[in-house]
PDB file of C-alpha atoms in Angstrom:
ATOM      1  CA  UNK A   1       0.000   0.000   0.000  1.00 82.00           C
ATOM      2  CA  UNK A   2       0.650   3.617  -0.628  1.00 89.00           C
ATOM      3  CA  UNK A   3       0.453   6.507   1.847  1.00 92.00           C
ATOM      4  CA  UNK A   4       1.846  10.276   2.608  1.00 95.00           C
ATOM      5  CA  UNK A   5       2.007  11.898   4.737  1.00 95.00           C
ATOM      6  CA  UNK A   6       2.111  15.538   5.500  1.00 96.00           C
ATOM      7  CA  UNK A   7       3.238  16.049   9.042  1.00 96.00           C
ATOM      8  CA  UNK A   8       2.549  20.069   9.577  1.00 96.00           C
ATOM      9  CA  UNK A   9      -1.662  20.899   9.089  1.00 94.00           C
ATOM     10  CA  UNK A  10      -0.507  24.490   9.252  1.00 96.00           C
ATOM     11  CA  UNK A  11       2.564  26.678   7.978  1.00 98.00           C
ATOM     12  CA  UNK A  12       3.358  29.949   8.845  1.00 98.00           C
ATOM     13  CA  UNK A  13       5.790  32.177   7.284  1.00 98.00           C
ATOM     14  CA  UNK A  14       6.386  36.018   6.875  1.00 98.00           C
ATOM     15  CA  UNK A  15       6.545  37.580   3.048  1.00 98.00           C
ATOM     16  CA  UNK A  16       9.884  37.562   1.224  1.00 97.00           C
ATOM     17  CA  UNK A  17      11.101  34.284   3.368  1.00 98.00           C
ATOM     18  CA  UNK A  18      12.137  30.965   2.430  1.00 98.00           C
ATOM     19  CA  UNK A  19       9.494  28.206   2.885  1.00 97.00           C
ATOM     20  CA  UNK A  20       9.482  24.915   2.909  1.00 98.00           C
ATOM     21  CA  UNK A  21       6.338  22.409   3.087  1.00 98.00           C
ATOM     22  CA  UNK A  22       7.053  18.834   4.278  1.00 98.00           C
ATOM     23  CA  UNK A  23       5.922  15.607   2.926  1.00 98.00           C
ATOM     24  CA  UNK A  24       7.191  12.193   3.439  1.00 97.00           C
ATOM     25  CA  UNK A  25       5.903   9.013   1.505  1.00 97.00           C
ATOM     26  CA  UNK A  26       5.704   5.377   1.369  1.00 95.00           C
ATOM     27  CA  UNK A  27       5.452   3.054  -1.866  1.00 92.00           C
ATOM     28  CA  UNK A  28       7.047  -0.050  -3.324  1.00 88.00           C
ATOM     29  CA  UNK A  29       9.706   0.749  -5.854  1.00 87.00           C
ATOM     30  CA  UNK A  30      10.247   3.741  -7.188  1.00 87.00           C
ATOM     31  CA  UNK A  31       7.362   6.543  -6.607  1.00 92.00           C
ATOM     32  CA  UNK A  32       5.694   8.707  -9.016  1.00 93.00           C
ATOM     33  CA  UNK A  33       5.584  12.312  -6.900  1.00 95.00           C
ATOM     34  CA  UNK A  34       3.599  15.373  -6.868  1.00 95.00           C
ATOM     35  CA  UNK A  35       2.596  18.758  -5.811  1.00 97.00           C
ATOM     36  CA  UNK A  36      -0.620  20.705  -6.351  1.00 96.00           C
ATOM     37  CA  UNK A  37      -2.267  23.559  -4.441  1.00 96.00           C
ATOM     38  CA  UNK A  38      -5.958  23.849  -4.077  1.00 93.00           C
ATOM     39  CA  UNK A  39      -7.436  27.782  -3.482  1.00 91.00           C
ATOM     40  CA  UNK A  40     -10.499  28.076  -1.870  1.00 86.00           C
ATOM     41  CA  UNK A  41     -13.701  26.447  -3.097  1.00 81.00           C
ATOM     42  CA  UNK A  42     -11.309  25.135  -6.049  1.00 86.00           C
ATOM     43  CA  UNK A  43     -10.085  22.378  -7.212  1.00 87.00           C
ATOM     44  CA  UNK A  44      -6.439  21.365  -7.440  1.00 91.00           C
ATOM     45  CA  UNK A  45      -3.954  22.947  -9.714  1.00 93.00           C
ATOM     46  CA  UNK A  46      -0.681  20.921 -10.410  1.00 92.00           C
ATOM     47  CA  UNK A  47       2.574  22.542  -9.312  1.00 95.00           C
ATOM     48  CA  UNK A  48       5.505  19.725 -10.017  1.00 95.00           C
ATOM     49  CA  UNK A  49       6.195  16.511 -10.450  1.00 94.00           C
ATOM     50  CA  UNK A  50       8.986  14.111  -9.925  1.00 94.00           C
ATOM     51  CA  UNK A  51       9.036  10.726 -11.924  1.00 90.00           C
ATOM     52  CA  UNK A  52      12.771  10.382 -12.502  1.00 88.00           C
ATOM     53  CA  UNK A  53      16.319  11.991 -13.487  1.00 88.00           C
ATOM     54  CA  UNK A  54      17.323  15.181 -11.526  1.00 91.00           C
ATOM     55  CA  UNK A  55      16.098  15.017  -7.727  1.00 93.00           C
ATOM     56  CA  UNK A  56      15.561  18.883  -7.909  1.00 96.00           C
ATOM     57  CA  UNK A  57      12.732  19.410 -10.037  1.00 96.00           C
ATOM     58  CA  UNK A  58      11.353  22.798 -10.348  1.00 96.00           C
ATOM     59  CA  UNK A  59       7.378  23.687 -10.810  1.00 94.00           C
ATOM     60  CA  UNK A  60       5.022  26.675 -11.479  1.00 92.00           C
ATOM     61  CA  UNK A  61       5.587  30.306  -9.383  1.00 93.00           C
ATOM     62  CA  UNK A  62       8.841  29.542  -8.330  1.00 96.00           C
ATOM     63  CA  UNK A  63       7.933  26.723  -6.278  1.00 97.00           C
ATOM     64  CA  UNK A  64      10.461  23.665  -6.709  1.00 97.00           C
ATOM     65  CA  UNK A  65      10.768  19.883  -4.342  1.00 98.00           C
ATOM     66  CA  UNK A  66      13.779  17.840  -3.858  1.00 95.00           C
ATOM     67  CA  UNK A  67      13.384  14.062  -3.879  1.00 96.00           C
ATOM     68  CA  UNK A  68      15.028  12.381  -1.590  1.00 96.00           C
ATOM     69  CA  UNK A  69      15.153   8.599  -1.720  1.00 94.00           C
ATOM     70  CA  UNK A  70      17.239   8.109   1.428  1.00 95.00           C
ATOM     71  CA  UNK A  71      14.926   9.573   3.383  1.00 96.00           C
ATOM     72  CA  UNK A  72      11.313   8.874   1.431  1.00 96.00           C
ATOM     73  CA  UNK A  73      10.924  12.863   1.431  1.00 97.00           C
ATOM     74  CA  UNK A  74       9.368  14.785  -1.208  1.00 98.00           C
ATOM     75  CA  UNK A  75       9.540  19.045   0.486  1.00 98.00           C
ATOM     76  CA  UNK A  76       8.321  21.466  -1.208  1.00 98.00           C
ATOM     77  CA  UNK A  77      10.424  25.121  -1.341  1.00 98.00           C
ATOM     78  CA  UNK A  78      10.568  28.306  -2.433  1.00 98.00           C
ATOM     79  CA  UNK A  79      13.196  30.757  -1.724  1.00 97.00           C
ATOM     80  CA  UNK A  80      11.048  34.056  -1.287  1.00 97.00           C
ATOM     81  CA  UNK A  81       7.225  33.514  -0.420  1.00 97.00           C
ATOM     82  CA  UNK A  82       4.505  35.918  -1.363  1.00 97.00           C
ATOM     83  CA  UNK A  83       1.297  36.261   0.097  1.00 97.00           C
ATOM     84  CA  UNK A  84      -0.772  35.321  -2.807  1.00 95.00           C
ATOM     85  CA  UNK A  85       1.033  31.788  -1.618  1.00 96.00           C
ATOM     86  CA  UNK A  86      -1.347  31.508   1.110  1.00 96.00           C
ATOM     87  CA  UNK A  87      -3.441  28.256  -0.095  1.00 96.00           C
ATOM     88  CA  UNK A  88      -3.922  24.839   0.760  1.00 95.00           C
ATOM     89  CA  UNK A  89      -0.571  22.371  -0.669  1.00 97.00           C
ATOM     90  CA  UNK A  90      -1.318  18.283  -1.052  1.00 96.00           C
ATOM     91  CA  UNK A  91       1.573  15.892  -1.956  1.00 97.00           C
ATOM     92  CA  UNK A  92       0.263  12.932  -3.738  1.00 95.00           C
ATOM     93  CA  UNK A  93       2.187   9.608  -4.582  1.00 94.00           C
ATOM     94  CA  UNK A  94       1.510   7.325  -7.199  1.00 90.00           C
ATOM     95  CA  UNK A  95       3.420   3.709  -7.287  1.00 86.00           C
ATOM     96  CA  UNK A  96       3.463   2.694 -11.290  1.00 81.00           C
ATOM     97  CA  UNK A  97       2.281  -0.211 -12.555  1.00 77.00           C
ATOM     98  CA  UNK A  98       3.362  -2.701 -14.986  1.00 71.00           C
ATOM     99  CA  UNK A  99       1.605  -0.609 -17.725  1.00 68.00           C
ATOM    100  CA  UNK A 100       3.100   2.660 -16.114  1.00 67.00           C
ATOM    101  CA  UNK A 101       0.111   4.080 -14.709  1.00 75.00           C
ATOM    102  CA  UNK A 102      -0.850   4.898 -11.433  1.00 82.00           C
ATOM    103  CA  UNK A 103      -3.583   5.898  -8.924  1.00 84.00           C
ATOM    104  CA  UNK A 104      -2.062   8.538  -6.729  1.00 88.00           C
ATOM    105  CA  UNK A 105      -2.926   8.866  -3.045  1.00 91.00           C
ATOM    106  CA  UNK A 106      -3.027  12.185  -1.879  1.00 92.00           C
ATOM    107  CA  UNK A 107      -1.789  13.904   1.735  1.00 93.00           C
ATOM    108  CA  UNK A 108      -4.103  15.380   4.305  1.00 92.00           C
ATOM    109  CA  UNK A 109      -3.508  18.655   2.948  1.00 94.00           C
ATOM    110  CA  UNK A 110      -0.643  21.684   4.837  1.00 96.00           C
ATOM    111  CA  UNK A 111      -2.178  25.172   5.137  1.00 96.00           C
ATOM    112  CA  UNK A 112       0.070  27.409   3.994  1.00 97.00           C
ATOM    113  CA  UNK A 113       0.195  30.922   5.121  1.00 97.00           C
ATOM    114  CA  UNK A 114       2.568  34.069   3.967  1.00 97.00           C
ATOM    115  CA  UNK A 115       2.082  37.099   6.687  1.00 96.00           C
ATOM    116  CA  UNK A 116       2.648  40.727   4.933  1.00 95.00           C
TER     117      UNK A 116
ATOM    118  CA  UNK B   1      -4.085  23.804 -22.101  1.00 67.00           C
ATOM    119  CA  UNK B   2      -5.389  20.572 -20.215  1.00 78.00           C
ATOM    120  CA  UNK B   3      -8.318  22.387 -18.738  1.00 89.00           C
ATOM    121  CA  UNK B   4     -11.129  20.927 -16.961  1.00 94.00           C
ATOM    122  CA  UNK B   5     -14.682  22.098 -16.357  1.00 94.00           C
ATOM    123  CA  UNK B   6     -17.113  20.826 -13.598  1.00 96.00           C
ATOM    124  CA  UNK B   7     -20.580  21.860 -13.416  1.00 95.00           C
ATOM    125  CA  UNK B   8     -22.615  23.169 -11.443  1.00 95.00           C
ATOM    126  CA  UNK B   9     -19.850  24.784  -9.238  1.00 94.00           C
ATOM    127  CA  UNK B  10     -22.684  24.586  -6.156  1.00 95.00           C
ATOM    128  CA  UNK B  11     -26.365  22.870  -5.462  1.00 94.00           C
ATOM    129  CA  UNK B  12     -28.405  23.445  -2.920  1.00 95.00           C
ATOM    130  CA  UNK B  13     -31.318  20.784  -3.101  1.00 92.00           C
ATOM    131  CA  UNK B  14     -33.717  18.762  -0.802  1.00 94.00           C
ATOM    132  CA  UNK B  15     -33.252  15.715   0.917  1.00 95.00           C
ATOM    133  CA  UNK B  16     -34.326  13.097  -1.705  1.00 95.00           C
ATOM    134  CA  UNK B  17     -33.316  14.529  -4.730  1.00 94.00           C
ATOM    135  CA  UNK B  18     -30.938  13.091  -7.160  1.00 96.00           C
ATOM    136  CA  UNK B  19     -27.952  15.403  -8.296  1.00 96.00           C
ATOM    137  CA  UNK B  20     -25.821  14.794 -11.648  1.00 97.00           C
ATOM    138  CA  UNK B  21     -22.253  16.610 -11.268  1.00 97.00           C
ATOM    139  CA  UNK B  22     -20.560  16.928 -14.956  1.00 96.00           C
ATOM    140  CA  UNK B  23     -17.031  16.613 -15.450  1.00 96.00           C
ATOM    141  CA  UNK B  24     -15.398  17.547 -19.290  1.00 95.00           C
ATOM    142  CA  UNK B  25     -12.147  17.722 -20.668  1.00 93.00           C
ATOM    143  CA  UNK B  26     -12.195  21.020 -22.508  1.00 93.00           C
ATOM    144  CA  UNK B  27      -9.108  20.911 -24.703  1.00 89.00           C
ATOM    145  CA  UNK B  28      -8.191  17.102 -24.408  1.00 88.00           C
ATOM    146  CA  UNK B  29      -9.090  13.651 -24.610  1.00 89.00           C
ATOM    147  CA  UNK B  30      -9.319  11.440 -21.201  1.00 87.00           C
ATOM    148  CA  UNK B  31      -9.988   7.904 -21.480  1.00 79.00           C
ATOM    149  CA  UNK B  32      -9.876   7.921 -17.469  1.00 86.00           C
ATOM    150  CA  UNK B  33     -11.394  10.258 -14.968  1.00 92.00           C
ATOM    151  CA  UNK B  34     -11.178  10.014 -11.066  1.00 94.00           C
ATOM    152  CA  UNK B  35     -14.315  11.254  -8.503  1.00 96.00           C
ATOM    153  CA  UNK B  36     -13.065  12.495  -5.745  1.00 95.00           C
ATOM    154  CA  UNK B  37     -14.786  13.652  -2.181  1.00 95.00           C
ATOM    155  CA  UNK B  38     -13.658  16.462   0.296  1.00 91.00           C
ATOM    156  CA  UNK B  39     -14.558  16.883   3.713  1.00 84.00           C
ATOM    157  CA  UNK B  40     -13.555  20.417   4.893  1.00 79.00           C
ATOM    158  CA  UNK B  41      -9.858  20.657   6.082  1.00 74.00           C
ATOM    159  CA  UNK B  42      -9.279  17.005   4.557  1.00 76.00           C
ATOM    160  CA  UNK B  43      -7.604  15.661   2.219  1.00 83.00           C
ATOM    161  CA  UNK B  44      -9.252  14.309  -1.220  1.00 88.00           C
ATOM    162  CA  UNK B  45     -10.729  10.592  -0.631  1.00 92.00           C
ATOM    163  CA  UNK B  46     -11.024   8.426  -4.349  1.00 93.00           C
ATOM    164  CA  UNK B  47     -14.887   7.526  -5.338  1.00 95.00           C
ATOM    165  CA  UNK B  48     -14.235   5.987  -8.318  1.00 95.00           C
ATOM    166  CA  UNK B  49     -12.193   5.802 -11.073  1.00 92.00           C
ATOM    167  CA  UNK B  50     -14.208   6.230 -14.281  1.00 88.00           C
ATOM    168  CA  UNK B  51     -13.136   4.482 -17.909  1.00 83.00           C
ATOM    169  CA  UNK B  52     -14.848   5.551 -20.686  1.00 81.00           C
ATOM    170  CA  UNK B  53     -16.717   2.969 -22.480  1.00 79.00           C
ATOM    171  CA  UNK B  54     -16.647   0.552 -19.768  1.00 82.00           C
ATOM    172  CA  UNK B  55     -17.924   0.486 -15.899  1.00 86.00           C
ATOM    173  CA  UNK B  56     -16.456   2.858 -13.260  1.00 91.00           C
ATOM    174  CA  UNK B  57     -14.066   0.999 -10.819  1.00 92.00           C
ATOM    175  CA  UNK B  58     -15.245   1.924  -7.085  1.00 95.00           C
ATOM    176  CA  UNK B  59     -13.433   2.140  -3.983  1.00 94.00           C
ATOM    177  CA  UNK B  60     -13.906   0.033  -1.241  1.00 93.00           C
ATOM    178  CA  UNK B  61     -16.639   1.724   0.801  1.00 93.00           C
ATOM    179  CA  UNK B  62     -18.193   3.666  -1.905  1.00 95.00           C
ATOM    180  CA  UNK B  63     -21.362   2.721  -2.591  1.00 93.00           C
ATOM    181  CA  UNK B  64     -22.546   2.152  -6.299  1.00 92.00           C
ATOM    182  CA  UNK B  65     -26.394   2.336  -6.130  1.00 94.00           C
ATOM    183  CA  UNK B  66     -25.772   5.683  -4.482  1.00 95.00           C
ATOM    184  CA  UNK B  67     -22.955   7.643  -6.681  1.00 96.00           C
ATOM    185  CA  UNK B  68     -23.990   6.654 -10.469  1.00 95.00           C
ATOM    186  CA  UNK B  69     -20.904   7.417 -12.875  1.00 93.00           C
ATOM    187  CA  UNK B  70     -21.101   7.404 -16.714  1.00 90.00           C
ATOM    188  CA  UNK B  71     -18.318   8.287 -18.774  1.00 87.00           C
ATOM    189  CA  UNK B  72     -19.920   7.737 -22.309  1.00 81.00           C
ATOM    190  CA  UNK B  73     -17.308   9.803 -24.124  1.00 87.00           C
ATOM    191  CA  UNK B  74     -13.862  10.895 -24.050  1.00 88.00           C
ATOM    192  CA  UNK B  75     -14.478  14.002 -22.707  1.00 92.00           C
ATOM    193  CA  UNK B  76     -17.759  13.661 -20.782  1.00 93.00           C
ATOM    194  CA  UNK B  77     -18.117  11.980 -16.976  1.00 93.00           C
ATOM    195  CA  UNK B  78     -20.923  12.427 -14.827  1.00 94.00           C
ATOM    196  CA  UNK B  79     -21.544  11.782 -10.939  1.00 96.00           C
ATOM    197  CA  UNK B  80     -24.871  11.372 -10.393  1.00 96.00           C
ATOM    198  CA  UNK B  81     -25.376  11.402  -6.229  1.00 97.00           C
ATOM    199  CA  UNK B  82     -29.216   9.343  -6.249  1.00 96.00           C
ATOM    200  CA  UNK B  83     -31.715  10.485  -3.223  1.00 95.00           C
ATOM    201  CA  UNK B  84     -29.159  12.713  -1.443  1.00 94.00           C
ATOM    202  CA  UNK B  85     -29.145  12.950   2.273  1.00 94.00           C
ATOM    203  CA  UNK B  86     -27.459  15.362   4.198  1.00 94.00           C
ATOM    204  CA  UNK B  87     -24.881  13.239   4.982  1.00 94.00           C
ATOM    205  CA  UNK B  88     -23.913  13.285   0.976  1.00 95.00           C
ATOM    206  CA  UNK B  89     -23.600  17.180   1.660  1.00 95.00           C
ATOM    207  CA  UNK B  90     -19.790  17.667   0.432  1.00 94.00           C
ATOM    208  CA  UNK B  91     -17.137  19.096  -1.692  1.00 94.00           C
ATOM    209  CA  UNK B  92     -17.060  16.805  -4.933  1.00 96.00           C
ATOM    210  CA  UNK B  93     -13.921  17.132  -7.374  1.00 95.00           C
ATOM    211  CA  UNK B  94     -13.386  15.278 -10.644  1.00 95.00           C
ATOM    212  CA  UNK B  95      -9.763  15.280 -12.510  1.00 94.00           C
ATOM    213  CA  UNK B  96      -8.567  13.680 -15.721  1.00 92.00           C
ATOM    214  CA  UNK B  97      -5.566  12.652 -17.296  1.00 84.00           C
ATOM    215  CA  UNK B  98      -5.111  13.008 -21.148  1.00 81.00           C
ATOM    216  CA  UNK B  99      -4.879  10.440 -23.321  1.00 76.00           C
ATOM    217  CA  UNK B 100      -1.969   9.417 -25.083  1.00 66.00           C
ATOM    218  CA  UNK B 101       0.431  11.881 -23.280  1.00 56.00           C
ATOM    219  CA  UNK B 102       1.915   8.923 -21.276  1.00 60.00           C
ATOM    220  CA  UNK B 103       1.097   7.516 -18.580  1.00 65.00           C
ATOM    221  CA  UNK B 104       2.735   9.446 -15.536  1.00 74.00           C
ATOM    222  CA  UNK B 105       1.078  12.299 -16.201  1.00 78.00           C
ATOM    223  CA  UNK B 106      -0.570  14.522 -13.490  1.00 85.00           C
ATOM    224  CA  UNK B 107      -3.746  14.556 -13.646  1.00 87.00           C
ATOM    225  CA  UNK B 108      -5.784  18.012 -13.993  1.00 91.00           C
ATOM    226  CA  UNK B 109      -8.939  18.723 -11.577  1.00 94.00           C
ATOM    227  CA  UNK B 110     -12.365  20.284 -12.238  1.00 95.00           C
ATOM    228  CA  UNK B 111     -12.872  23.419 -10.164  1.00 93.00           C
ATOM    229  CA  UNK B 112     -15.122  21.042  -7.616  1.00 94.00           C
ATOM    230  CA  UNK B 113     -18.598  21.422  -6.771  1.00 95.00           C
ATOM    231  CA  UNK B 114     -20.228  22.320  -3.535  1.00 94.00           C
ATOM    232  CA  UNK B 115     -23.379  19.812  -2.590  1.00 95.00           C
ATOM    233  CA  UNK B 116     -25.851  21.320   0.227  1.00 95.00           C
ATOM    234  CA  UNK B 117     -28.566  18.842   0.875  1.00 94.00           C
ATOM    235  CA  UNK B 118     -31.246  20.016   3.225  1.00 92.00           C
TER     236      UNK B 118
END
């Protein structure tokens, strides 16, 4: 079975700061990973991916993740936040099958919020 | 590109009533579309995952009488939530992967809509 998890429901950082959203996973072989962000009363809007090659991938608005394989993590960063930031972020995981595709399982969800 | 549009964006309806919830792929083709359900400050929970031409693949809990889904063309699925209860009220998403772009896509999501039963 697949799962992730997203260990902060809430983050909290001031405008023009570094941020960095934190999601672990678990999957047999190798995983299929992604970011999205959901606004309010929206649905979600892909940010990133990682399927394989460079660990660093880099997404929409700035936003980029590092996989890391040692340690089953999949953060989320971005070196100067804004507050149009402020939105809900999900991690999803997706094992591949023989075929290639995949179901992805989704995180709980981490509430991101930029102060002014 | 890859845009997907869910409709109606909100219902408000009695207890009893049956609701259908469209899903279509704008600008692509999608041979498979997932349902999703949201509970406020949770994460998404899988339905079903619809294939067109053939019968939707449920998950375990989900009951099929209840949440109908058709996905008679390429770019057309449909949710249809039969004699809602309250306890259907909820944030419904749908999302769809394009065909033939290889299969580790992302997927891209519908907008959601907001069911109120009273």
């Amino acid at each position: 079975a697949q799962s992730v998890a997203q260990p902060e429901d809430q983050v909290n950082v001031a405008e023009g700061n570094p941020l960095t959203v934190k999601c672990t996973y678990s999957v047999s072989g190798n995983p299929y990973l992604f970011w999205y962000v959901q606004y309010p009363n929206r649905g979600l809007q892909f940010l990133l991916k990682y399927i394989t090659g460079d660990n660093l991938v880099k997404g929409s608005y700035g936003f980029e993740a590092e996989f890391n394989k040692s340690q089953t993590s999949f953060h989320l960063k971005k070196p100067s936040a804004l507050v149009s930031d402020s939105a809900l972020y999900f991690c999803a995981v997706g094992a591949p099958s023989s075929g290639g595709s995949y179901i992805p399982t989704f995180g709980r969800g981490t509430s991101l919020i930029v102060h002014p | 590109g890859a845009v997907v549009s869910q409709h109606p964006s909100w219902v408000i309806c009695k207890s009893g009533t049956s609701v259908k919830i469209e899903c279509r792929s704008l600008d692509f083709q999608a041979t498979t579309m997932f349902w999703y359900r949201q509970f406020p400050k949770q994460s998404l929970m899988l339905m079903a995952t619809s294939n067109e031409g053939s019968k939707a693949t449920y998950e375990q809990g989900v009951e099929k009488d209840k949440f109908l889904i058709n996905h008679a063309s390429l770019t057309l699925s449909t949710l249809t939530v039969t004699s809602a209860h309250p306890e259907d009220s909820s944030f419904y998403i749908c999302s769809a992967r394009p065909r033939g772009t290889g299969s580790n896509q992302p997927q891209h999501f519908g907008d959601g809509t907001r069911l109120s039963i009273l």
